[in-house]
Every structure is written in C-alpha cells, then in structure tokens.
Coordinates of C-alpha atoms in Angstrom, one line a residue:
M1 CA -0.1 0.0 0.0
P2 CA 1.2 3.5 -0.7
R3 CA 2.4 5.4 2.3
T4 CA 1.6 9.1 1.4
L5 CA -1.9 10.6 1.6
F6 CA -1.8 11.6 -2.0
F7 CA -1.4 8.2 -3.4
R8 CA -3.7 6.6 -0.9
T9 CA -6.5 9.0 -1.9
M10 CA -5.6 8.5 -5.6
L11 CA -6.0 4.7 -5.0
L12 CA -9.4 5.2 -3.4
I13 CA -10.4 7.3 -6.5
F14 CA -8.6 5.3 -9.2
V15 CA -9.8 1.8 -8.1
P16 CA -13.5 2.4 -8.0
L17 CA -13.4 4.3 -11.2
I18 CA -11.6 1.4 -13.0
V19 CA -14.0 -1.0 -11.6
V20 CA -16.9 1.1 -12.8
Q21 CA -15.5 1.4 -16.2
V22 CA -14.7 -2.4 -16.5
V23 CA -18.2 -3.3 -15.2
S24 CA -19.7 -0.7 -17.6
V25 CA -17.8 -1.9 -20.7
V26 CA -18.6 -5.6 -19.9
V27 CA -22.4 -5.0 -19.3
F28 CA -22.4 -2.8 -22.4
F29 CA -20.7 -5.3 -24.8
D30 CA -22.5 -8.2 -23.2
G31 CA -25.8 -6.6 -23.9
S32 CA -26.0 -3.8 -26.5
W33 CA -22.9 -5.0 -28.5
S34 CA -24.0 -8.7 -28.8
R35 CA -27.6 -7.8 -29.6
M36 CA -26.8 -5.2 -32.1
G37 CA -24.1 -7.5 -33.7
R38 CA -26.5 -10.4 -34.0
K39 CA -29.3 -8.2 -35.4
L40 CA -27.0 -6.5 -37.9
S41 CA -25.5 -9.8 -39.1
E42 CA -29.0 -11.4 -39.5
N43 CA -30.2 -8.4 -41.4
L44 CA -27.2 -8.5 -43.8
V45 CA -27.7 -12.4 -44.3
D46 CA -31.4 -11.7 -44.9
D47 CA -30.6 -9.2 -47.7
I48 CA -28.1 -11.6 -49.2
S49 CA -30.7 -14.4 -49.1
V50 CA -33.2 -12.2 -50.9
I51 CA -30.6 -11.3 -53.6
I52 CA -29.8 -15.0 -54.2
R53 CA -33.5 -16.0 -54.3
L54 CA -34.3 -13.1 -56.8
H55 CA -31.4 -14.3 -59.1
E56 CA -32.4 -17.9 -58.8
D57 CA -36.0 -16.8 -59.7
G58 CA -34.7 -15.5 -63.0
M59 CA -34.3 -11.6 -62.4
P60 CA -31.7 -10.1 -64.8
L61 CA -28.2 -9.9 -63.2
Q62 CA -27.6 -6.2 -64.2
N63 CA -31.0 -5.2 -62.7
L64 CA -30.3 -7.1 -59.5
K65 CA -26.9 -5.7 -59.2
K66 CA -28.5 -2.1 -59.5
L67 CA -31.2 -3.0 -57.0
S68 CA -28.7 -4.5 -54.6
R69 CA -26.3 -1.4 -54.8
E70 CA -29.2 1.1 -54.6
G71 CA -31.4 -0.7 -52.2
W72 CA -29.1 -2.7 -49.7
Q73 CA -25.7 -1.0 -50.5
I74 CA -24.3 -4.4 -51.4
D75 CA -22.2 -5.0 -54.5
F76 CA -21.9 -8.6 -55.8
N77 CA -20.9 -10.8 -58.7
F78 CA -22.1 -14.2 -59.8
Y79 CA -19.6 -16.6 -61.2
D80 CA -20.9 -19.8 -62.8
T81 CA -19.4 -23.2 -62.2
D82 CA -16.8 -22.7 -64.8
E83 CA -15.6 -19.3 -63.3
S84 CA -15.8 -20.3 -59.6
E85 CA -12.0 -20.7 -59.3
K86 CA -11.6 -17.3 -60.7
A87 CA -13.8 -15.9 -57.9
R88 CA -11.8 -17.7 -55.3
N89 CA -8.5 -16.4 -56.7
D90 CA -9.6 -12.9 -56.6
L91 CA -9.6 -12.8 -52.8
K92 CA -6.2 -12.0 -51.6
A93 CA -6.7 -10.5 -48.2
N94 CA -6.3 -12.4 -45.0
P95 CA -9.5 -14.1 -43.7
I96 CA -11.0 -13.0 -40.5
V97 CA -13.9 -14.9 -39.0
V98 CA -16.7 -12.6 -37.8
A99 CA -18.6 -14.5 -35.1
Y100 CA -22.1 -13.0 -35.4
L101 CA -22.0 -13.0 -39.2
K102 CA -20.8 -16.7 -39.2
E103 CA -23.5 -17.6 -36.8
A104 CA -26.1 -16.1 -39.1
L105 CA -24.7 -17.5 -42.1
E106 CA -24.7 -21.0 -40.5
N107 CA -28.4 -20.6 -39.8
V108 CA -29.4 -19.8 -43.3
F109 CA -26.8 -21.6 -45.6
D110 CA -26.4 -24.7 -43.6
H111 CA -26.1 -26.7 -46.7
G112 CA -23.8 -24.5 -48.8
E113 CA -20.1 -23.6 -48.7
W114 CA -19.3 -20.1 -47.6
S115 CA -16.4 -17.9 -46.2
V116 CA -16.1 -14.5 -44.6
W117 CA -13.2 -12.1 -45.5
I118 CA -12.1 -8.6 -44.5
D119 CA -10.0 -7.0 -47.4
K120 CA -7.5 -4.6 -45.6
S121 CA -5.9 -3.3 -48.8
K122 CA -5.9 0.6 -49.0
D123 CA -8.2 0.8 -52.1
K124 CA -10.8 -1.5 -50.4
N125 CA -10.7 0.2 -47.1
N126 CA -11.4 -2.8 -45.0
E127 CA -14.4 -4.1 -47.0
L128 CA -16.4 -7.0 -45.9
I129 CA -16.4 -10.0 -48.4
I130 CA -18.7 -12.8 -48.3
W131 CA -18.1 -15.8 -50.7
I132 CA -21.2 -18.2 -51.0
E133 CA -21.3 -21.3 -53.1
R134 CA -24.5 -22.5 -54.6
N135 CA -25.5 -25.2 -57.1
G136 CA -25.4 -22.9 -59.9
G137 CA -22.0 -21.2 -59.2
V138 CA -20.4 -18.8 -56.7
Y139 CA -21.8 -15.5 -55.3
L140 CA -19.2 -12.8 -54.3
F141 CA -20.7 -10.0 -52.0
T142 CA -18.9 -6.9 -51.0
C143 CA -20.1 -4.3 -48.6
S144 CA -18.9 -2.0 -45.9
Q145 CA -18.1 -3.3 -42.4
K146 CA -20.7 -0.9 -41.0
K147 CA -23.3 -3.7 -42.2
I148 CA -22.3 -5.8 -39.2
F149 CA -21.4 -3.2 -36.5
S150 CA -22.0 0.4 -35.5
S151 CA -19.1 2.8 -34.9
S152 CA -21.3 4.6 -32.2
I153 CA -20.3 1.7 -29.9
F154 CA -16.7 2.7 -30.0
M155 CA -17.7 6.4 -29.7
F156 CA -19.4 5.4 -26.5
V157 CA -16.3 3.8 -25.2
V158 CA -14.1 6.7 -26.2
W159 CA -16.4 9.2 -24.6
M160 CA -16.6 7.1 -21.4
V161 CA -12.7 6.9 -21.1
A162 CA -12.2 10.4 -22.0
T163 CA -14.5 11.6 -19.5
S164 CA -13.1 9.4 -16.8
V165 CA -9.7 10.5 -17.6
L166 CA -10.7 14.2 -17.4
L167 CA -12.4 13.6 -14.1
F168 CA -9.3 11.8 -12.8
L169 CA -7.1 14.7 -13.8
V170 CA -9.4 17.2 -12.1
S171 CA -9.3 15.1 -9.0
V172 CA -5.6 15.0 -9.1
M173 CA -5.3 18.6 -9.4
F174 CA -7.7 19.2 -6.5
L175 CA -6.1 16.7 -4.3
R176 CA -2.6 18.1 -4.9
I177 CA -3.8 21.4 -3.5
Q178 CA -5.2 19.7 -0.3
V179 CA -2.1 17.6 0.1
R180 CA 0.1 20.5 -0.4
A181 CA -1.6 22.4 2.3
I182 CA -1.1 19.5 4.8
A183 CA 2.5 19.2 3.8
D184 CA 3.1 23.0 4.2
L185 CA 1.6 22.8 7.7
A186 CA 3.8 19.8 8.5
Q187 CA 6.9 21.5 7.2
T188 CA 6.2 24.6 9.3
A189 CA 5.6 22.7 12.5
E190 CA 8.9 20.8 11.9
N191 CA 10.7 24.1 11.2
F192 CA 9.2 25.5 14.4
G193 CA 10.5 22.4 16.3
K194 CA 14.0 23.1 14.9
G195 CA 13.8 26.7 16.0
I196 CA 13.0 28.2 12.6
D197 CA 10.2 30.6 12.7
D198 CA 8.2 30.7 9.5
D199 CA 6.1 33.9 9.6
D200 CA 5.1 33.7 6.1
F201 CA 3.0 30.6 6.6
K202 CA -0.8 31.2 6.0
P203 CA -3.3 28.3 6.2
Y204 CA -5.2 27.4 3.1
G205 CA -6.9 24.4 1.5
S206 CA -10.1 22.7 3.0
S207 CA -11.8 24.1 6.1
E208 CA -10.3 21.3 8.3
V209 CA -6.8 22.0 7.1
R210 CA -7.1 25.7 7.6
K211 CA -8.5 25.1 11.0
A212 CA -5.6 22.9 11.9
G213 CA -3.3 25.5 10.6
W214 CA -4.8 28.4 12.7
A215 CA -4.7 26.1 15.6
F216 CA -1.0 25.6 15.1
I217 CA -0.4 29.4 14.7
K218 CA -2.2 30.1 18.1
M219 CA -0.3 27.4 19.8
K220 CA 3.0 28.7 18.5
E221 CA 2.1 32.2 19.5
R222 CA 1.3 31.0 23.1
I223 CA 4.6 29.1 23.3
L224 CA 6.6 32.0 22.1
R225 CA 4.7 34.4 24.5
Q226 CA 5.5 31.9 27.4
I227 CA 9.2 31.9 26.5
V228 CA 9.2 35.7 26.4
E229 CA 7.3 36.0 29.7
R230 CA 9.7 33.6 31.3
T231 CA 12.7 35.4 30.1
Q232 CA 11.4 38.7 31.3
M233 CA 10.5 37.2 34.6
L234 CA 13.9 35.7 35.0
A235 CA 15.6 38.9 34.0
G236 CA 13.9 40.7 36.8
I237 CA 14.9 38.0 39.3
S238 CA 18.4 38.4 38.2
H239 CA 18.3 42.0 38.9
D240 CA 16.7 41.6 42.2
L241 CA 19.3 38.9 43.4
R242 CA 22.4 40.6 42.2
T243 CA 21.5 43.6 44.0
P244 CA 21.8 42.1 47.5
L245 CA 24.7 40.0 46.4
T246 CA 26.7 43.1 45.3
R247 CA 25.7 45.0 48.7
M248 CA 27.0 41.9 50.6
K249 CA 30.3 42.1 48.7
L250 CA 30.6 45.6 49.5
M251 CA 29.9 45.0 53.4
L252 CA 32.6 42.2 53.3
A253 CA 35.0 44.4 51.6
M254 CA 35.0 46.8 54.5
T255 CA 35.5 44.0 57.1
E256 CA 38.9 42.6 58.3
D257 CA 40.5 39.7 56.3
S258 CA 39.7 36.4 57.8
Q259 CA 39.0 32.8 56.8
D260 CA 35.4 33.4 57.3
K261 CA 35.5 36.4 55.0
T262 CA 37.2 34.3 52.3
D263 CA 34.7 31.4 52.6
F264 CA 31.9 33.8 52.5
L265 CA 33.1 35.6 49.3
A266 CA 33.6 32.2 47.7
D267 CA 30.1 31.3 48.4
I268 CA 28.8 34.5 47.0
D269 CA 30.9 33.9 43.7
E270 CA 29.5 30.5 43.6
M271 CA 26.0 31.9 43.8
E272 CA 26.7 34.4 41.1
K273 CA 27.9 31.5 39.0
M274 CA 24.8 29.4 39.6
L275 CA 22.6 32.4 39.0
N276 CA 24.3 33.3 35.8
G277 CA 24.3 29.6 34.7
Y278 CA 20.6 29.2 35.4
L279 CA 19.6 32.4 33.6
A280 CA 21.6 31.1 30.6
F281 CA 19.9 27.8 30.8
V282 CA 16.4 29.1 30.8
K283 CA 16.9 32.0 28.4
G284 CA 19.1 30.1 25.8
E285 CA 19.4 31.7 22.6
G286 CA 15.8 32.4 21.8
D287 CA 16.4 35.6 20.1
E288 CA 19.0 34.1 17.5
A289 CA 17.7 33.6 14.1
A290 CA 18.3 30.2 12.3
V291 CA 20.8 30.4 9.5
K292 CA 22.6 27.8 7.0
V293 CA 25.4 26.4 9.1
N294 CA 28.3 24.2 7.6
V295 CA 28.5 21.6 10.3
G296 CA 31.9 20.3 9.3
A297 CA 33.5 23.8 9.4
L298 CA 31.8 24.7 12.7
I299 CA 33.1 21.5 14.4
A300 CA 36.7 21.9 13.0
E301 CA 36.7 25.4 14.3
I302 CA 35.5 24.3 17.9
V303 CA 38.2 21.5 18.0
R304 CA 40.8 23.9 17.0
R305 CA 39.9 26.3 19.8
C306 CA 39.6 23.6 22.3
A307 CA 42.9 22.0 21.7
K308 CA 45.3 21.9 24.6
R309 CA 48.9 20.7 25.2
T310 CA 47.8 18.2 27.9
V311 CA 45.0 16.9 25.8
K312 CA 45.4 15.1 22.5
I313 CA 42.3 16.0 20.4
K314 CA 41.7 14.7 16.8
Y315 CA 39.1 15.8 14.3
I316 CA 37.7 13.3 11.8
G317 CA 35.3 14.9 9.3
T318 CA 33.2 13.1 6.7
G319 CA 30.4 15.9 6.5
D320 CA 32.4 18.9 5.7
N321 CA 30.0 20.2 3.1
V322 CA 26.8 19.4 4.8
E323 CA 24.7 22.4 5.7
I324 CA 21.6 22.6 8.0
M325 CA 19.3 25.2 9.2
A326 CA 20.3 26.0 12.7
K327 CA 21.1 28.8 15.2
E328 CA 24.8 28.9 14.9
Q329 CA 25.8 30.3 18.3
S330 CA 23.5 28.0 20.2
L331 CA 24.8 25.0 18.3
R332 CA 28.4 26.1 18.8
R333 CA 27.8 26.4 22.5
A334 CA 26.2 22.9 22.7
V335 CA 29.0 21.1 21.1
T336 CA 31.7 23.3 23.0
N337 CA 30.1 22.2 26.3
V338 CA 30.5 18.4 25.2
I339 CA 34.1 18.9 24.1
N340 CA 35.0 20.9 27.2
N341 CA 33.7 18.1 29.4
A342 CA 35.8 15.5 27.5
C343 CA 38.7 17.8 27.8
R344 CA 38.3 18.2 31.6
Y345 CA 38.3 14.5 32.2
A346 CA 40.3 12.9 29.5
K347 CA 43.8 12.9 27.7
K348 CA 42.6 11.6 24.4
I349 CA 39.7 12.8 22.3
E350 CA 38.3 12.1 18.9
V351 CA 35.7 14.2 17.2
R352 CA 33.9 12.8 14.2
V353 CA 31.2 14.0 11.9
E354 CA 29.0 11.4 10.1
K355 CA 26.2 11.9 7.5
N356 CA 23.4 9.5 6.4
E357 CA 20.2 9.8 4.6
H358 CA 18.2 11.3 7.5
D359 CA 20.5 13.1 9.8
I360 CA 24.1 14.3 10.7
K361 CA 25.9 12.8 13.7
I362 CA 28.6 14.6 15.7
I363 CA 30.4 12.1 17.8
V364 CA 32.8 12.8 20.6
D365 CA 34.8 9.9 22.0
D366 CA 37.4 10.2 24.9
N367 CA 39.4 7.8 27.1
G368 CA 38.3 9.4 30.5
P369 CA 36.5 7.5 33.3
G370 CA 33.2 7.8 31.6
I371 CA 29.8 8.0 33.2
P372 CA 27.8 4.9 34.6
K373 CA 25.0 3.7 32.5
D374 CA 22.5 4.3 35.2
K375 CA 23.6 7.9 35.5
R376 CA 23.6 8.8 31.8
E377 CA 20.1 10.1 31.9
E378 CA 20.4 11.9 35.0
V379 CA 23.3 13.9 34.0
F380 CA 21.1 15.9 31.7
R381 CA 19.1 17.2 34.6
A382 CA 19.7 20.8 35.7
F383 CA 22.1 21.3 38.6
Y384 CA 23.0 17.5 38.7
R385 CA 26.7 16.7 39.2
L386 CA 28.4 13.3 39.6
E387 CA 30.2 12.9 42.9
N388 CA 33.6 13.0 41.2
S389 CA 32.8 16.4 39.6
R390 CA 31.7 18.2 42.8
N391 CA 35.0 20.3 42.8
K392 CA 34.6 23.9 42.7
E393 CA 37.9 24.3 40.9
T394 CA 36.3 22.7 37.7
G395 CA 33.8 25.5 37.7
G396 CA 30.9 23.3 37.1
I397 CA 27.5 23.8 38.6
G398 CA 25.7 21.0 36.8
L399 CA 24.1 23.1 33.9
G400 CA 26.4 22.4 31.0
L401 CA 24.9 19.2 29.7
A402 CA 21.3 20.4 30.6
I403 CA 21.8 23.5 28.5
T404 CA 23.3 21.3 25.7
K405 CA 20.3 18.9 25.7
D406 CA 18.1 21.9 25.7
I407 CA 19.7 23.4 22.6
I408 CA 19.8 20.0 20.7
T409 CA 16.2 19.3 21.5
A410 CA 15.3 22.9 20.1
H411 CA 17.0 21.9 16.9
A412 CA 14.6 18.6 16.7
G413 CA 17.8 16.6 17.5
K414 CA 18.8 14.1 20.1
I415 CA 21.8 13.6 22.3
V416 CA 22.8 10.2 23.8
M417 CA 25.7 8.7 25.7
E418 CA 27.4 5.3 24.9
D419 CA 30.6 3.4 25.6
S420 CA 33.5 4.6 23.5
H421 CA 36.1 2.5 21.7
L422 CA 38.9 4.6 23.4
G423 CA 37.6 3.2 26.7
G424 CA 35.7 6.2 28.2
L425 CA 32.5 8.0 27.0
R426 CA 31.0 8.6 23.7
V427 CA 28.5 11.5 23.3
V428 CA 26.5 11.4 20.0
I429 CA 24.6 14.5 18.8
M430 CA 22.1 13.7 16.0
L431 CA 20.5 16.6 14.1
P432 CA 18.0 16.1 11.4
L433 CA 18.9 17.2 7.6

C-alpha cells in the first residue's frame, strides 16, 4: 500500500473508477454490442438471401446488381461453375472470422459452402467480403463493415474513457492542493521544532486543514509568549538577586580579612555563577535567528579552539560540506560544552562528523573515566553533578549538559551517551537534515 496521503487517496479514486469502467464496458458489450451485432448480421444475411433468391428466380443480373447497390448498399458478382475458381483466386486478403455473421450464415446457408473475409488493402478500405457457393455457381458479395457493427459503440467507449480521464485529472489537481496544504503545515511545524520561525505561513486548503493551521499558529504564539514572559521574569529575578549580592560584597570588603570572609566571598561567587548559569539555561539563545550552518567547518573550528597541550584531540570529518538550518551560536555552545567536558576528564579525544540519509551525527569519544550507564540520563538534569565532579575548581554547577540537551532538542535533535572504543565515554549528537 502507498504510504503518502496523495497516493492513498488516488487509490481510493482510481480503483472504483476502473471497476466502474470495466463493469460498464462488460455489461454494455455483453448486452448492447452482442444484440446489435447479431441483429445487424442477421439483417445482412437476410438481404443476401433475398438477392440470391431473386437471382435464382430469373431476375436479370444487371437489374439485380443495381437494385442491390441502391437498395441494400451491397455489391455482388455471380460466377458460374466454370468461373468459380476465378472468384476464389481474386480474394487476396487475409480472412477474419466474424462471429455473429458466421452464426447467421450457418443458420441460413447450412447446406452451402461459404467464407467471410475482410479486405484490408488501401483501395478497399477494410471491406467485408462474403463468398457463398450455390449449385449454380459462386456469389461474391462486397459491402461496408458498417453492415455488421455500428461505430457509435466505439464512440461510447471513447467518450466514457475520455470523461473518466478528465475527471481523474481534475481530482489529481484538486487533491494536490489539499495535500500541499497539509505538507506545508507539517513543514512549518517541523521548522518550528527546529527553532526556525516561519512567519510567511498562511493556512489554506479545505476548512479542516485551515482550522488545523490556525490552531498551530495560535499554539506557536502561546509558546513564544510563554518563553518571552519567562525570560522577562527571570531577568527581573536576576536584577533583584544581584543587588543584595553586590551589597554583601561591599559589606565584606569593609571587614577585616579572615578565613570566614574568604569562605563567605567564595560562597557569593558560587551563587553568582549558579545564577548566571541558570539564567543562561532558561533563556538559551531564543532571540537568535536560524541560518545555514556548515556543520563540518563549525566542528573543526571548535576543535581547533579547544585544543590543549595536555589533551590530544583529533578531528575526523566526513560531513564537511553538509549544511543545515540551525542557530549557529547555540549549536556552537552545545558542542563546545560536550568537548570541554571531555577535555576536563580525558587525555585523548576524537571528534567525528558522520552523515546519512536522514541526519548528521557529531560523535565525541574520549578515554576518560566515563559515566555509569545508570547515570547517563540523570546528568542531563539541571544542577545535577556526579560525585567526582563536585569540585569547585572545575567551575561546574551542573548546567552544561542540561543546556546542551535543551539546545539540541530545540533543533529537533537528540543527544545520547554510549561506551567509547577509546575506553571512556561517547557522546552522540544527532541533528536532522
């Protein structure tokens, strides 16, 4: 079965249409065609019988030929016994047995010898030829094929097929518009999931599709409004919290130096880092516009900047010419967080970019201590830190990976952790093309 809505709907239209056509043609030919064919063939044989009877009754041949041509539109010749071979030899066209005519001839001339021919030569224009042998000689009748069938039958089939094709084409054009409306709505939703805001989208198509489109636009507006309100609220909280922290720093600056003062200042610095990190996490890069980003070039630049003397880092790029729509600074920040974590705990790092039909993968392998499998989901939670990373000297407050996952999810991507072939941790970032 086809997978797309267009071809499934076309199947629903096309199959019944073909069934109706086949049934109509079968019923028509089994009824009208057979009855008309038998009736026309019987009429032709009756006319031939009358001509033969008149000739056998002694009517002059020339008068009979004129009567046959003008009255029945049938030309004929009579060859006596001596000329009968000449009549047979004059027939050069390939014979075609006409079923209904053959049946009518068998009913009337059951004791005579006869044959039916179609002369396909250009000068004869597919004339019907009937050869009948009687005791006195051979009759050769020539007439149009219209004597045994009506061309209106074929016109009926032509018109039926033509109208069906026309209706099918109109259905295809109409359905394309409806499917395109659904496809545009799906693409707009997918772009919004990747952080690409498509302001030019206007719902169109059937009323149901337009209703779904307007519902999506309203939902998008509510989401964006909530993000803006959250950012504004947190900006106010930031201002309100930094003021007392600054006042506390000034008060401590005027006190005498002591171990308690040093510890208190360290706690205030950590609170400022946590506050800044939290604001960065909830705000993200919401105001940044999506642009075309060369993933290979971006990763190569990040690796070059993160290179250290104490860490051996290697870049293996196979997707250097792959471009995706993304927020460049946000994506740079997410990958930098992953590589910085690897640099903090490992001595050897490999960064690789791979591309397949559906997405592009950014893979970071290291030979560090790794992360236990039962903790690989928890490390993406905000402010979560493993026991061996609870060291203030590292500067970590447990938001790096949470921010990274938030950015990758905003790009409709996925980030997972696996075991590395280097013995440590492998982080895989998957972004859709």
